[in-house]
Structures are given as C-alpha cells and as structure tokens.
CSV table of C-alpha atoms in Angstrom, one decimal:
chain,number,residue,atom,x,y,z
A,1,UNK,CA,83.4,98.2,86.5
A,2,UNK,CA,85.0,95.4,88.8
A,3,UNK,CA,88.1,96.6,90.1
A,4,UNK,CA,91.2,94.8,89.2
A,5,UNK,CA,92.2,92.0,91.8
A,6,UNK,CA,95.3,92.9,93.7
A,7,UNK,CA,98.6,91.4,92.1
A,8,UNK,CA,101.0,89.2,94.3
A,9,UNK,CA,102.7,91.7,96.4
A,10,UNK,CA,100.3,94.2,96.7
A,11,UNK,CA,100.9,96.5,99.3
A,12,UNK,CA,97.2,96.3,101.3
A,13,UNK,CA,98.3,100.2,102.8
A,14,UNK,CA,97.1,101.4,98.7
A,15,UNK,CA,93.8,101.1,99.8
A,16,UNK,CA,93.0,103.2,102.4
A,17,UNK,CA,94.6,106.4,100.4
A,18,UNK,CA,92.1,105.0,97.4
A,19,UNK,CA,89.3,105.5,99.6
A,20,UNK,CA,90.6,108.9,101.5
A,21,UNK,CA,90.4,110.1,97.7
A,22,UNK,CA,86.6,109.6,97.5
A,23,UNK,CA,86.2,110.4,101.5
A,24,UNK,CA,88.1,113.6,101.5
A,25,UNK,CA,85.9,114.7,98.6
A,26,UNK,CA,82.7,114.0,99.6
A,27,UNK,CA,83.5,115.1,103.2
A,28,UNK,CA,82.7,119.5,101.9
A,29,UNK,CA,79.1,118.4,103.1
A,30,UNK,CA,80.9,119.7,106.8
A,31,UNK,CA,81.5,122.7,105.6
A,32,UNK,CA,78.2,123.7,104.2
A,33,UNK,CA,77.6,126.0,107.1
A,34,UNK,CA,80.1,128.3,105.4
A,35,UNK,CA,77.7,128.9,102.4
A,36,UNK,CA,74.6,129.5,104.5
A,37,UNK,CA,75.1,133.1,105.6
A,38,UNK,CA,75.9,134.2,101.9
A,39,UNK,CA,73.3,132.3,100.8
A,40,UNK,CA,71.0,133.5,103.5
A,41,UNK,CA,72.0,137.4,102.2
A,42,UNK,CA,71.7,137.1,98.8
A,43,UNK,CA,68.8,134.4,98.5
A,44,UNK,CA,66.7,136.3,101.6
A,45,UNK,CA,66.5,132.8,103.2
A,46,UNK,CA,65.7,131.9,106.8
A,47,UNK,CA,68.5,129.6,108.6
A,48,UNK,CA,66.0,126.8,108.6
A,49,UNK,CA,65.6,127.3,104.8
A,50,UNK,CA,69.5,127.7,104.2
A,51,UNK,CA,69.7,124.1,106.0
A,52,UNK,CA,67.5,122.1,103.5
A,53,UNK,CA,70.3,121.2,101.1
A,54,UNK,CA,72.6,119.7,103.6
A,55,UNK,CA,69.6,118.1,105.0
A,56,UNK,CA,68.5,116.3,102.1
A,57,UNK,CA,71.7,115.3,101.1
A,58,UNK,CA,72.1,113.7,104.3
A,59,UNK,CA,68.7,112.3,104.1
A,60,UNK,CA,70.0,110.9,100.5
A,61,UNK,CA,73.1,109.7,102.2
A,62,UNK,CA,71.3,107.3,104.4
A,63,UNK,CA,68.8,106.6,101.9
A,64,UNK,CA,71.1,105.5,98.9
A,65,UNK,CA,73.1,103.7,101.2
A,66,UNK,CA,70.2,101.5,102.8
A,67,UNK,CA,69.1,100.6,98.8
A,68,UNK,CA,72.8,101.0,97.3
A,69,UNK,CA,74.5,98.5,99.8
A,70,UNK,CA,73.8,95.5,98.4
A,71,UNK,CA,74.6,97.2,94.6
A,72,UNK,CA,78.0,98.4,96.3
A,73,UNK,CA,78.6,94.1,97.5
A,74,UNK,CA,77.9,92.8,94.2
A,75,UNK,CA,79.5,95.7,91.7
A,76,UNK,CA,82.1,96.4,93.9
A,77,UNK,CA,84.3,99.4,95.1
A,78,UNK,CA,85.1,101.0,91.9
A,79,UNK,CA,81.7,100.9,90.4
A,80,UNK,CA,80.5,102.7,93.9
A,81,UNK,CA,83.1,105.1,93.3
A,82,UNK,CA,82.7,106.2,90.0
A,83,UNK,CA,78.9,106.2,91.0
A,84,UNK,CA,79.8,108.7,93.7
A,85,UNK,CA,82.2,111.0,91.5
A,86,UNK,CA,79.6,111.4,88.9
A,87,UNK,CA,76.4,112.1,91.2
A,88,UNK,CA,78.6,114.2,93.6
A,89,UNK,CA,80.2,116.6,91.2
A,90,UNK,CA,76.9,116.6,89.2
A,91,UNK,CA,75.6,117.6,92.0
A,92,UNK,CA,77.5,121.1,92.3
A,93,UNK,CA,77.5,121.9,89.3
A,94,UNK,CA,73.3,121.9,89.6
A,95,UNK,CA,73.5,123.8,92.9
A,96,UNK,CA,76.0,126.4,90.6
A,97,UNK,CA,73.0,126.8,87.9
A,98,UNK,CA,70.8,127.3,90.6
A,99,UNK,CA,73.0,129.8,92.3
A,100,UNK,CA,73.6,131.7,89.4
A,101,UNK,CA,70.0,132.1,87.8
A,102,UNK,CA,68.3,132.4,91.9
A,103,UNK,CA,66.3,129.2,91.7
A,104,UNK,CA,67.1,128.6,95.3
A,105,UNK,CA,65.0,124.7,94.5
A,106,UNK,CA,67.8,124.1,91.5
A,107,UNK,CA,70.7,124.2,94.6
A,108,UNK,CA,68.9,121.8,96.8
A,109,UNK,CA,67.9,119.2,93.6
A,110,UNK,CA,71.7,119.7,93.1
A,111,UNK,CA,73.8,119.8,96.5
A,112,UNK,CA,71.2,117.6,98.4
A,113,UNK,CA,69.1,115.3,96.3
A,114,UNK,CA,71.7,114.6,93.6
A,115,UNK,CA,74.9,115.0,95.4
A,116,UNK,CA,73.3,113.4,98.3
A,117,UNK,CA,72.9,110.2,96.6
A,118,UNK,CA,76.6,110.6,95.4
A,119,UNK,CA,77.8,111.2,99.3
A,120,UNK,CA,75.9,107.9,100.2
A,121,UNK,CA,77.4,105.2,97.9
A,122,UNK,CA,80.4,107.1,98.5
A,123,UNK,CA,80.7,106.5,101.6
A,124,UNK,CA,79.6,103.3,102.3
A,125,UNK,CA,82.5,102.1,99.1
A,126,UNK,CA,85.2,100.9,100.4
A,127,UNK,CA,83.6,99.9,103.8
A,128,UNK,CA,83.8,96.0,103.3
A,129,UNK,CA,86.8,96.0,100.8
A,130,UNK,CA,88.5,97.7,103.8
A,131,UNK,CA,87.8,95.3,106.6
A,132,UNK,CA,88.6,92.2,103.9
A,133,UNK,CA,92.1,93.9,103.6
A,134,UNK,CA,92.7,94.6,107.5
A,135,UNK,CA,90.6,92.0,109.5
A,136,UNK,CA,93.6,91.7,111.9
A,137,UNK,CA,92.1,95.5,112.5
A,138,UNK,CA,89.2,96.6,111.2
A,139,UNK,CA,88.6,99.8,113.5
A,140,UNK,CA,91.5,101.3,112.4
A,141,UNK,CA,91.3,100.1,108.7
A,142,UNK,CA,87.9,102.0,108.2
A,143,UNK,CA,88.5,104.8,111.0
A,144,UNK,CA,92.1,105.5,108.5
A,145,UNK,CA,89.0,105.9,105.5
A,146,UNK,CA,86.1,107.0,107.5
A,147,UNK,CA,88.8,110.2,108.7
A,148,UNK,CA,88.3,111.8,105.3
A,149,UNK,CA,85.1,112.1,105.3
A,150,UNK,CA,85.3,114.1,108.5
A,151,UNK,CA,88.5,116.1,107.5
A,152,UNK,CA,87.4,117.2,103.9
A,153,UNK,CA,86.0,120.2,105.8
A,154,UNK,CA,89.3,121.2,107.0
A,155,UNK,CA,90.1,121.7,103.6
A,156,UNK,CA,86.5,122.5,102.3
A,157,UNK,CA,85.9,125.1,105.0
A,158,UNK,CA,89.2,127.8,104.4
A,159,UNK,CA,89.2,127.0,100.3
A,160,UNK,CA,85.2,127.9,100.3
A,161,UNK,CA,85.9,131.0,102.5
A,162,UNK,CA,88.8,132.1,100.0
A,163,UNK,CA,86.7,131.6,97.4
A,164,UNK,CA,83.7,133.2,98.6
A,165,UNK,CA,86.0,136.4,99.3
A,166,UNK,CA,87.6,136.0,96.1
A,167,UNK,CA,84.3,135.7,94.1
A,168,UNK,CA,82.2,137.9,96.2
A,169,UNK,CA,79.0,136.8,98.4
A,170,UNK,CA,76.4,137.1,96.2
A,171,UNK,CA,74.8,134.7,93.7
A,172,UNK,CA,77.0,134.9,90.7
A,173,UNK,CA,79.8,134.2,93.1
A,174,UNK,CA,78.5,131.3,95.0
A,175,UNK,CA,77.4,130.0,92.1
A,176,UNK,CA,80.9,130.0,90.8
A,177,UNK,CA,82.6,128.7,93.7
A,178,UNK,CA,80.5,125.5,93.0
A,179,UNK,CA,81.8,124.8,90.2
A,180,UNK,CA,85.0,124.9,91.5
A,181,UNK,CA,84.4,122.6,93.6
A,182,UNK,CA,82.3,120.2,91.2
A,183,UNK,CA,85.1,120.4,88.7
A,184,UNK,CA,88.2,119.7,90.9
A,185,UNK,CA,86.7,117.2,93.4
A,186,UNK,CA,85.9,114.9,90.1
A,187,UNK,CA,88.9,115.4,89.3
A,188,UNK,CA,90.4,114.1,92.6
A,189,UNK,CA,87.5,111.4,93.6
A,190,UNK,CA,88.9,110.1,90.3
A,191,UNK,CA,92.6,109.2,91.6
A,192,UNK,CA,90.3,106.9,93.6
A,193,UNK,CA,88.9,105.2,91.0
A,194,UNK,CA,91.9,104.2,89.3
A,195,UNK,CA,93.3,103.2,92.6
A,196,UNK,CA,91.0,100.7,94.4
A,197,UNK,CA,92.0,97.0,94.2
A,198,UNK,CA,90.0,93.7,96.3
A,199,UNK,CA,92.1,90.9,98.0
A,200,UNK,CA,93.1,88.2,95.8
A,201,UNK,CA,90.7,85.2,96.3
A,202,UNK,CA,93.3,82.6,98.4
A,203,UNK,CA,94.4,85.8,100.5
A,204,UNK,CA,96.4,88.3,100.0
A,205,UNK,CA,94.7,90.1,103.1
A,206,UNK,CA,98.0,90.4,105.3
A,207,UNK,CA,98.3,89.2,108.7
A,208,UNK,CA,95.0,88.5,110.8
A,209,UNK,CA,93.2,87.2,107.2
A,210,UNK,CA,92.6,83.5,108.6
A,211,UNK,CA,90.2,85.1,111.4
A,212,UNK,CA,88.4,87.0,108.8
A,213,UNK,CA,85.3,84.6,108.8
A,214,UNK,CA,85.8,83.8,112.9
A,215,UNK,CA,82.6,84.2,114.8
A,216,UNK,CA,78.8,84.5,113.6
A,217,UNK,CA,78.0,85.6,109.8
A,218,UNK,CA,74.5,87.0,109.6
A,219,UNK,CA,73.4,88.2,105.9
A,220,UNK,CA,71.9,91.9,105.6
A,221,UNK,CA,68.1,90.3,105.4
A,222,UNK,CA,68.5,87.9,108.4
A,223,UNK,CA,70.0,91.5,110.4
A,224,UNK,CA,67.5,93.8,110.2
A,225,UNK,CA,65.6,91.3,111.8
A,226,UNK,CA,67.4,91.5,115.0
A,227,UNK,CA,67.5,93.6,118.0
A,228,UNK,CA,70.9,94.4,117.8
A,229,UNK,CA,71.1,95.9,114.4
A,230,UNK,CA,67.8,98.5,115.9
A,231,UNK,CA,69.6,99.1,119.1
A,232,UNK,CA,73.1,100.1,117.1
A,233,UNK,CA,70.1,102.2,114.5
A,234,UNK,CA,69.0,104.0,117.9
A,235,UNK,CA,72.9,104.8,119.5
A,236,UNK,CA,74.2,106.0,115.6
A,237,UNK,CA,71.2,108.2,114.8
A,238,UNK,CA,71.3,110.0,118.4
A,239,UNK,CA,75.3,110.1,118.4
A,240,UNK,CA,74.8,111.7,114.9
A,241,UNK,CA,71.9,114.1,115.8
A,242,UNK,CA,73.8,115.6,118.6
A,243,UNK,CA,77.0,116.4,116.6
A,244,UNK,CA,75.5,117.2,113.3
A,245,UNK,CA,73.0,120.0,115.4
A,246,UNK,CA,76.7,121.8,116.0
A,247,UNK,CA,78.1,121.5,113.2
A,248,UNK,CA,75.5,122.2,110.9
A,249,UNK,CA,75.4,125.7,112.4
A,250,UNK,CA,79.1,125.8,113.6
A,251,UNK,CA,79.4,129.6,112.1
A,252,UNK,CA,76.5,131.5,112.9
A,253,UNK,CA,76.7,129.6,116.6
A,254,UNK,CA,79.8,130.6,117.3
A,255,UNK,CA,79.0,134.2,116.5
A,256,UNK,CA,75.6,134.4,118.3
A,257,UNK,CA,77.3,132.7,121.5
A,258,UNK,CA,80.0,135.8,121.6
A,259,UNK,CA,78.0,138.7,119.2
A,260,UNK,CA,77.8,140.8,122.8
A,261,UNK,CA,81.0,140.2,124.1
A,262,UNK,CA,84.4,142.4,124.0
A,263,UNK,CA,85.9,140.4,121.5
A,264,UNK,CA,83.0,139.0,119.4
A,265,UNK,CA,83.7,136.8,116.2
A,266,UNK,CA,84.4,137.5,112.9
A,267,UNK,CA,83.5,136.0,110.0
A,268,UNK,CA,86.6,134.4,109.1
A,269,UNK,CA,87.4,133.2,112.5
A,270,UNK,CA,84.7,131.3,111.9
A,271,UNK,CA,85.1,129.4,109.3
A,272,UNK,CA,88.3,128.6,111.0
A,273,UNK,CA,86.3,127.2,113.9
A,274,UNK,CA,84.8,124.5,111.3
A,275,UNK,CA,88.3,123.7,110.2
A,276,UNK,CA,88.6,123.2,113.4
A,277,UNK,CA,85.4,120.5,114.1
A,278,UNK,CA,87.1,119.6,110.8
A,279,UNK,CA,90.4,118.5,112.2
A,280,UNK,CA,88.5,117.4,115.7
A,281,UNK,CA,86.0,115.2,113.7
A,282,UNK,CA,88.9,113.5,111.5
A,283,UNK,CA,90.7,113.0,115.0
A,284,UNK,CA,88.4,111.4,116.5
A,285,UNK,CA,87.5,108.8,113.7
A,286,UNK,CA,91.0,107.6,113.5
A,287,UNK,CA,91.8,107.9,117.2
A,288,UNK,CA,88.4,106.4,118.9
A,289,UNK,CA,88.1,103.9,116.4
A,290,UNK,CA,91.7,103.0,116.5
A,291,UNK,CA,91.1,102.6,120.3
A,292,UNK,CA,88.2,100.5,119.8
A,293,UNK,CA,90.3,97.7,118.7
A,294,UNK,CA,91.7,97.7,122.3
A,295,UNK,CA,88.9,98.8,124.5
A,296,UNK,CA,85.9,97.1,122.5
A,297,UNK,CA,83.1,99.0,121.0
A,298,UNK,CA,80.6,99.3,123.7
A,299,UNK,CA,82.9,100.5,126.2
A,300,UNK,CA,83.9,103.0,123.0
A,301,UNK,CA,80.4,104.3,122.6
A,302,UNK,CA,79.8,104.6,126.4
A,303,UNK,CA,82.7,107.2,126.2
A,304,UNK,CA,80.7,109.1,122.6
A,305,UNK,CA,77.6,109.3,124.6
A,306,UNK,CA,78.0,109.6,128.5
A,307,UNK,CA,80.4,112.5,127.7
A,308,UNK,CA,79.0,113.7,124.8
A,309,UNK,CA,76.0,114.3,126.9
A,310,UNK,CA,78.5,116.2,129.4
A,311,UNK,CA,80.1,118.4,127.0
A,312,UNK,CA,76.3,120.1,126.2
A,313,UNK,CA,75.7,120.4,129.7
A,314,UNK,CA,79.1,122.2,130.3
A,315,UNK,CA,78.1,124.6,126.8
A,316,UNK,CA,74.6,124.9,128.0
A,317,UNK,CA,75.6,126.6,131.4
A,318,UNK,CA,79.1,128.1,131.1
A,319,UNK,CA,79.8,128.4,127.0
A,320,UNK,CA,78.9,131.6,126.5
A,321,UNK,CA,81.1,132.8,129.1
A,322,UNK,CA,84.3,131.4,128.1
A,323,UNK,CA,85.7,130.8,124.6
A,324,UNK,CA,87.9,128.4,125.3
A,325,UNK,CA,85.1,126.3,127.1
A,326,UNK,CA,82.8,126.2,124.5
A,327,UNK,CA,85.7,125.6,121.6
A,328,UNK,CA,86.7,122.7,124.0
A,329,UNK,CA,83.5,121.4,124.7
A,330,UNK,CA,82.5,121.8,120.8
A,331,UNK,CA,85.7,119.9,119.6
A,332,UNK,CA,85.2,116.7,121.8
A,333,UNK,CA,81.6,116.1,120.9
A,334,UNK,CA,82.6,116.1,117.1
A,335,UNK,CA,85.5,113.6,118.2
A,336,UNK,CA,82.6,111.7,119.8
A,337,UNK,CA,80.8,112.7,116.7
A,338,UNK,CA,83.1,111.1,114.2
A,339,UNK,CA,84.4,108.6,116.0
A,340,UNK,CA,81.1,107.3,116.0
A,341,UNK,CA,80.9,106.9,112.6
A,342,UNK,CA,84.5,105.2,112.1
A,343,UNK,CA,83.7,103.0,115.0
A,344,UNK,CA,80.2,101.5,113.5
A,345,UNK,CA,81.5,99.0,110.5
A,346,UNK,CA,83.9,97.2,112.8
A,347,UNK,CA,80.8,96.9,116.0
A,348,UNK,CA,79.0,95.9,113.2
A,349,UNK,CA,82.0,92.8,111.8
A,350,UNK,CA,81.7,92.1,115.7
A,351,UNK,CA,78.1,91.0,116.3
A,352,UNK,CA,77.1,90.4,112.6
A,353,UNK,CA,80.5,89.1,110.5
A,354,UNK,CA,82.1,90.0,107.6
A,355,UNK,CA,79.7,88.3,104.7
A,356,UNK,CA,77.6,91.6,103.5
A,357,UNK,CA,78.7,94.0,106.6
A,358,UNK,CA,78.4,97.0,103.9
A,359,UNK,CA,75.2,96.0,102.5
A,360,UNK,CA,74.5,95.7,106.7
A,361,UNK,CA,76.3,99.3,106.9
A,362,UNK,CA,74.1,101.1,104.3
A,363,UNK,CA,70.9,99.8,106.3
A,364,UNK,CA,72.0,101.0,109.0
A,365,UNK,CA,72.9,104.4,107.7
A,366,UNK,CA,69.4,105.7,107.5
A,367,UNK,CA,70.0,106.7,111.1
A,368,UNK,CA,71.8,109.3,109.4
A,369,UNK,CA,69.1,110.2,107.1
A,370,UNK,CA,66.7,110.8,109.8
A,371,UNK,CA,69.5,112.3,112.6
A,372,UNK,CA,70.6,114.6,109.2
A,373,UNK,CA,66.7,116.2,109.4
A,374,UNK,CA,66.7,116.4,113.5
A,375,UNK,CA,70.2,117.9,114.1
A,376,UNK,CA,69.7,121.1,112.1
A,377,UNK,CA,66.0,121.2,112.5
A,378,UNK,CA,66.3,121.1,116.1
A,379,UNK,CA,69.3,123.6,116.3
A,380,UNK,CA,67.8,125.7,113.5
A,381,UNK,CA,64.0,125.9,114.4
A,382,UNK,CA,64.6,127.0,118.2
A,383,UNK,CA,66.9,129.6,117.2
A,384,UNK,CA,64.5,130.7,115.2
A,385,UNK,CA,61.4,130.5,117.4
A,386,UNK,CA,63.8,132.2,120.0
A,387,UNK,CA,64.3,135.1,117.8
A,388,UNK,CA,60.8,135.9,117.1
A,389,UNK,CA,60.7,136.0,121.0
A,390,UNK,CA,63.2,138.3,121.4
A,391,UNK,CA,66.2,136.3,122.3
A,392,UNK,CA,69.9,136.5,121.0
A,393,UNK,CA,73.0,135.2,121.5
A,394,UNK,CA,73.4,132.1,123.8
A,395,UNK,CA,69.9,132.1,124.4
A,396,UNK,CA,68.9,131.0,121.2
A,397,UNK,CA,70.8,127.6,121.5
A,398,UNK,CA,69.7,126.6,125.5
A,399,UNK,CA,66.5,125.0,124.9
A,400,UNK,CA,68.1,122.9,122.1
A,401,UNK,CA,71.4,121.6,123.6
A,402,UNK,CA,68.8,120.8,126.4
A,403,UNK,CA,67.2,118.2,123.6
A,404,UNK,CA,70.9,117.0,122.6
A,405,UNK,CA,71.4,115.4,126.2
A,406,UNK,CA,68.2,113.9,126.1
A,407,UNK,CA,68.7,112.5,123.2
A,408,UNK,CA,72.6,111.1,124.6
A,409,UNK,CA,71.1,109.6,126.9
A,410,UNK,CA,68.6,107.4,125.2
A,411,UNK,CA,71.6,106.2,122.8
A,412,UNK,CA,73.5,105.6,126.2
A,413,UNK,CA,70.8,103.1,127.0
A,414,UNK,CA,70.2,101.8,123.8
A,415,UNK,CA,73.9,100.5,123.7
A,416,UNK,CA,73.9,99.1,127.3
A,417,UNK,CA,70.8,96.6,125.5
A,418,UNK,CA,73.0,95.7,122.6
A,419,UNK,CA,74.1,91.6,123.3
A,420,UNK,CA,75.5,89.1,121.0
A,421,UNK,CA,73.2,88.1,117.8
A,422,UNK,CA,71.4,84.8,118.8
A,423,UNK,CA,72.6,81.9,116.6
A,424,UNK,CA,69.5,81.5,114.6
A,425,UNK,CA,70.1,84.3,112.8
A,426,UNK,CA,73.5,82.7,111.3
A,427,UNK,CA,74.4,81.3,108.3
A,428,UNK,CA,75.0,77.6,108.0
A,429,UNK,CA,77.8,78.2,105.5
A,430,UNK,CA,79.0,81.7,105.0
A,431,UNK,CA,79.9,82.3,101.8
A,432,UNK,CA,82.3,85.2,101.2
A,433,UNK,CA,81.5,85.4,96.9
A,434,UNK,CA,78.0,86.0,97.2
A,435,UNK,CA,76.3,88.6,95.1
A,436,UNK,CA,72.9,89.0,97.0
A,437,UNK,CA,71.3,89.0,100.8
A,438,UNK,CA,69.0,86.6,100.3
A,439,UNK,CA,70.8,83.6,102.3
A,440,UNK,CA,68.9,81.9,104.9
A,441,UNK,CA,70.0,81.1,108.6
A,442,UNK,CA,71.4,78.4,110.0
A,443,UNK,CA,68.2,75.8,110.7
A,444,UNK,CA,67.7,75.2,114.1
C-alpha cells in the first residue's frame, strides 16, 4: 500500500486536494449536533446521552492517532487513507443498523468507536507527507489540509438537514441518511487514495526543501519525554475543549439562547448556524495557520486563547441579548478553534523537526481524545443539571462558558512555558527513511 513516488515534474499543489478528499469526508463529525435532536425524539435520549457517539469518536480520534502514528510513518499516506475510508464509512453504515433496528449502543460502536478510529488515522495522514512537500511553508501546507476537516460540516450540516427532512426524523429515516453518507463519502475519501504521492528521495519538494532538516530533530520517543511536547498537550486540549463545548451543541444552543425572544430560532436556521462554525472553523485553519508562518506560533496561540477566553466572557454576559453578538462571538472562537488545530503540526516541525513529526502529532492528539469527553460533557451536563433546577434559555449555558475561560486561561499559561527543546533530546544523525521511533539522542 506505499503510495507511488512522485514522477519528475510533479506538481507538489496535487497533494493537498488528495488530502482535502479524506479531510472533507471525515470532517461530518462537526455536524453531528444536527442528528442529536432527531435522535434525542425518536431514541427518548437525554442530550448527554445523544453526545456519546461524537464523544467516543473523538476519544478514538486521539487514541488511534497516539498508537497509529508511527503505523502512518512507516506505511505511509495511502495505507492511512484507505485505513480511514474503510473504518469511517464502516462506521455509518453500523450507526445506520443501529438506527434502523433502535439499538441506540449499535450507533455509538458504529459512529464513535469504529468511525472514530477511521477519523484518527485519517487525520493525522497526510500530516508529514505535507510538510515534506511544503517545508518552505508548512503552516499553510497543513492549515490548506487541516481546512477540510473543519469545513466538511458546511457541507455535512445542510445535506444532513435535507436529508433528515427528506427521510423523515425518526429511526428508519436516520438510519437511512447514514448510509448515505457511509456510501458516498467512501466513495469520495477514495479519489484520495488514488491521488496521494511522497517526494521523490533527492527532492522534488519545491522551493524551501534544502531547510527541511534545519534545526533540532527529536524522534517521537525522545519527545514525549520533554516539557515542551506536555505544555503544547495542555494549550491543544484546552483550545479544543473550549470550541468543541460550542460546537458540539451549536443547534440546541442557539435555540435555548433565543427560545423566549420575538424572533426565536428555527430548526433550520440552525443547522445553518453550524454551516456557519463550518465555514468559520475552515477559515480559521487556513487563515491563522497561514499567518503563523509570519507571526510565529506562540504569538499565534496567544491570539486562540487570550481572545478565545474574551469571546465567552462577551456570550456569557451580553449573548443572549443580541444575535449578532453571540453569532460573532461564536464564529471567532471556532476560527481560534480550528486554527488551533492547523497551526499544531508546523509548532510542532518548529521545536521538534521534521523526522517522525506525525508519529509526534498522533501523540499529541490524545489532547483531543480527552478535550472530546470535557467539551460536551461540560456543556451538556450543566444544561442538564440546570434544567432539573428550573432554568432555560441562556441560563443553562452561564455556569459552563464560566469553565471555558478557565480553562483559556490555563492553556494561555501553558504556552507562555513552552521554550526551545534542550539539545539532549536530539538526534546525532537524523535520518529522514526511518521506519520506527526508537532512535536515541544525541550523547552528550
């Protein structure tokens, strides 16, 4: 399953549309919150319960990353996506069987558990094939990739709603718009298959490829082990947890915030307020990680969480009053949100290299897996506490988006500690070929 190696000529801009294939598929798991009110009706579920298959998938995101990295360094891009297309799509069409007979458990083996493992070495695919390609630019290489992930639910979000309407709410029309979906995005995830090609050997990397290997290598083993890789574990997984505890719930929130005003929200206006995240969440992962290149990543992620933690405060207190304000507010934390996410590989080339950086990526991913349980549980559980106590509408969400800025704020100080990786951790000879992590530093 080794992809083919590039022929002379070979235009490196075929890459990134190889991995948008895989990225734009995988990236429906934003539009989940579209399926949990029908699924909530005709399952009699409770919001945290509609929440447990896109938190396990996410949990199975980070986790199949951490153990798939190094499988995805040594096999390749096209292995890992053919991986992905099969678990993915298997995935749905489990969650469709479960749908269709009621076994509410079949839908989260399917969507979270299986497909989960399918979103992980999805995502983390064409990671370091992407930064060999564009070392010249490696923000905007994987932010041009990383964008699909975060834009699949501006096309996820509207087609589920369609089909939803088209199908009808209930179980036997959930059930078949999943396997709509598990059918067509194999289908699609498969373009990207065919597509993928790795730099020839010598260097057919395009400008910028001689300062591929500049500055420190570190192998995934030797960067686990330093302080820097656990700060970067701390800023990712509270960045994540404060934009996936909006976006989780983007629907119902939206509609509680304005259920008691004159112009409250309708159902499809919501779904085209997570198109909208969508479209802000793809933005932002181009456009912030783009910008990284010029500002440098810190400075980058002082911007995701200093006002990312100012955007809840301005929700918290004045959201409810003003649409605008909170639609606003909402679409620059999921800029922050997926910026963060596009911005990570290349502040990851910076302190640790290019040798392994995706098997260093999937590590650091299960800060996903655990800010994929504490986003919606957080949002979820104290709306629901908040019910039972007789609150609605904006009230539900207060006590929560008061946890979100804490939790901005401890990432904020996490990435002031991040500094450059101490030599010892380096690798006497870096060696771009190599099929494991089990290199040793530099001695010293």
């Amino acid at each position: 399953m080794r992809p083919p190696v590039a022929p002379p000529g070979w235009s490196r801009w075929l890459v990134p549309p190889a991995a948008l294939s895989v990225h734009l598929s995988i990236g429906q798991a934003y539009a989940w919150s579209v399926f949990k009110p029908p699924l909530e009706s005709a399952l009699d579920l409770s919001g945290t319960q509609s929440a447990l298959p896109f938190q396990l998938g996410i949990v199975m995101l980070g986790l199949s990353a951490a153990f798939g990295g190094t499988f995805v360094e040594r096999n390749g891009p096209r292995w890992a996506m053919s991986v992905a297309l099969v678990c993915f799509s298997s995935g749905f069409l489990l969650a469709a069987l479960g749908a269709a007979t009621r076994q509410y458990w079949l839908v989260v083996l399917g969507y979270g558990f299986v497909g989960g493992i399918g979103l992980g070495i999805g995502y983390i695919s064409p990671v370091s094939t992407l930064i060999k390609w564009f070392p010249d630019r490696p923000g905007m290489a994987t932010g041009i990739a990383i964008m699909g992930f975060g834009g699949g639910a501006l096309i996820a979000s509207p087609w589920s709603a369609r089909m939803l309407e088209s199908f009808g709410p209930d179980s036997s029309g959930i059930a078949l718009a999943f396997l709509v979906h598990g059918l067509t995005y194999a289908v699609f995830m498969a373009l990207g298959v065919l597509l993928v090609r790795v730099p020839r050997p010598e260097s057919s990397r395009g400008p910028g490829a001689a300062g591929a290997h500049a500055g420190p290598q570190v192998s995934a083993r030797q960067a686990v082990r330093t302080p820097q890789f656990w700060c970067l574990w701390v800023v990712l997984c509270m960045n994540v947890t404060a934009g996936i505890g909006i976006l989780e719930k983007a629907a119902p929130m939206i509609t509680d915030f304005f259920a008691d005003s004159s112009t409250p929200v309708s159902a499809s206006a919501a779904a085209g307020f997570v198109a909208l995240l969508s479209a802000a969440n793809m933005a932002g992962r181009i456009g912030w990680s783009s910008a990284s290149d010029l500002l440098g990543r810190k400075n980058v992620y002082r911007v995701y969480l200093g006002a990312g933690a100012l955007m809840y405060l301005l929700i918290a207190r004045f959201g409810d009053d003003s649409k605008p304000l909170f639609v606003c507010c909402a679409l620059v934390i999921l800029s922050f949100y997926g910026g963060g996410f596009a911005t990570v590989p290349a502040y990851l080339k910076d302190l640790f290299g290019t040798y392994q950086v995706g098997a260093i990526h999937g590590r650091l991913l299960t800060a996903w897996s655990l800010a994929g349980v504490l986003g919606p549980l957080i949002v979820n559980w104290v709306a629901d506490r908040q019910e039972e106590a007789g609150k609605e509408g904006a009230a539900l969400y207060g006590a929560s988006f008061s946890i979100m800025i804490g939790l901005l704020v401890v990432g904020f100080v996490a990435n002031e500690l991040v500094r450059p990786v101490h030599p010892r951790h380096h690798l006497a000879a870096p060696k771009e070929a190599a099929d494991d992590d089990t290199a040793e530093p530099a001695a010293r």
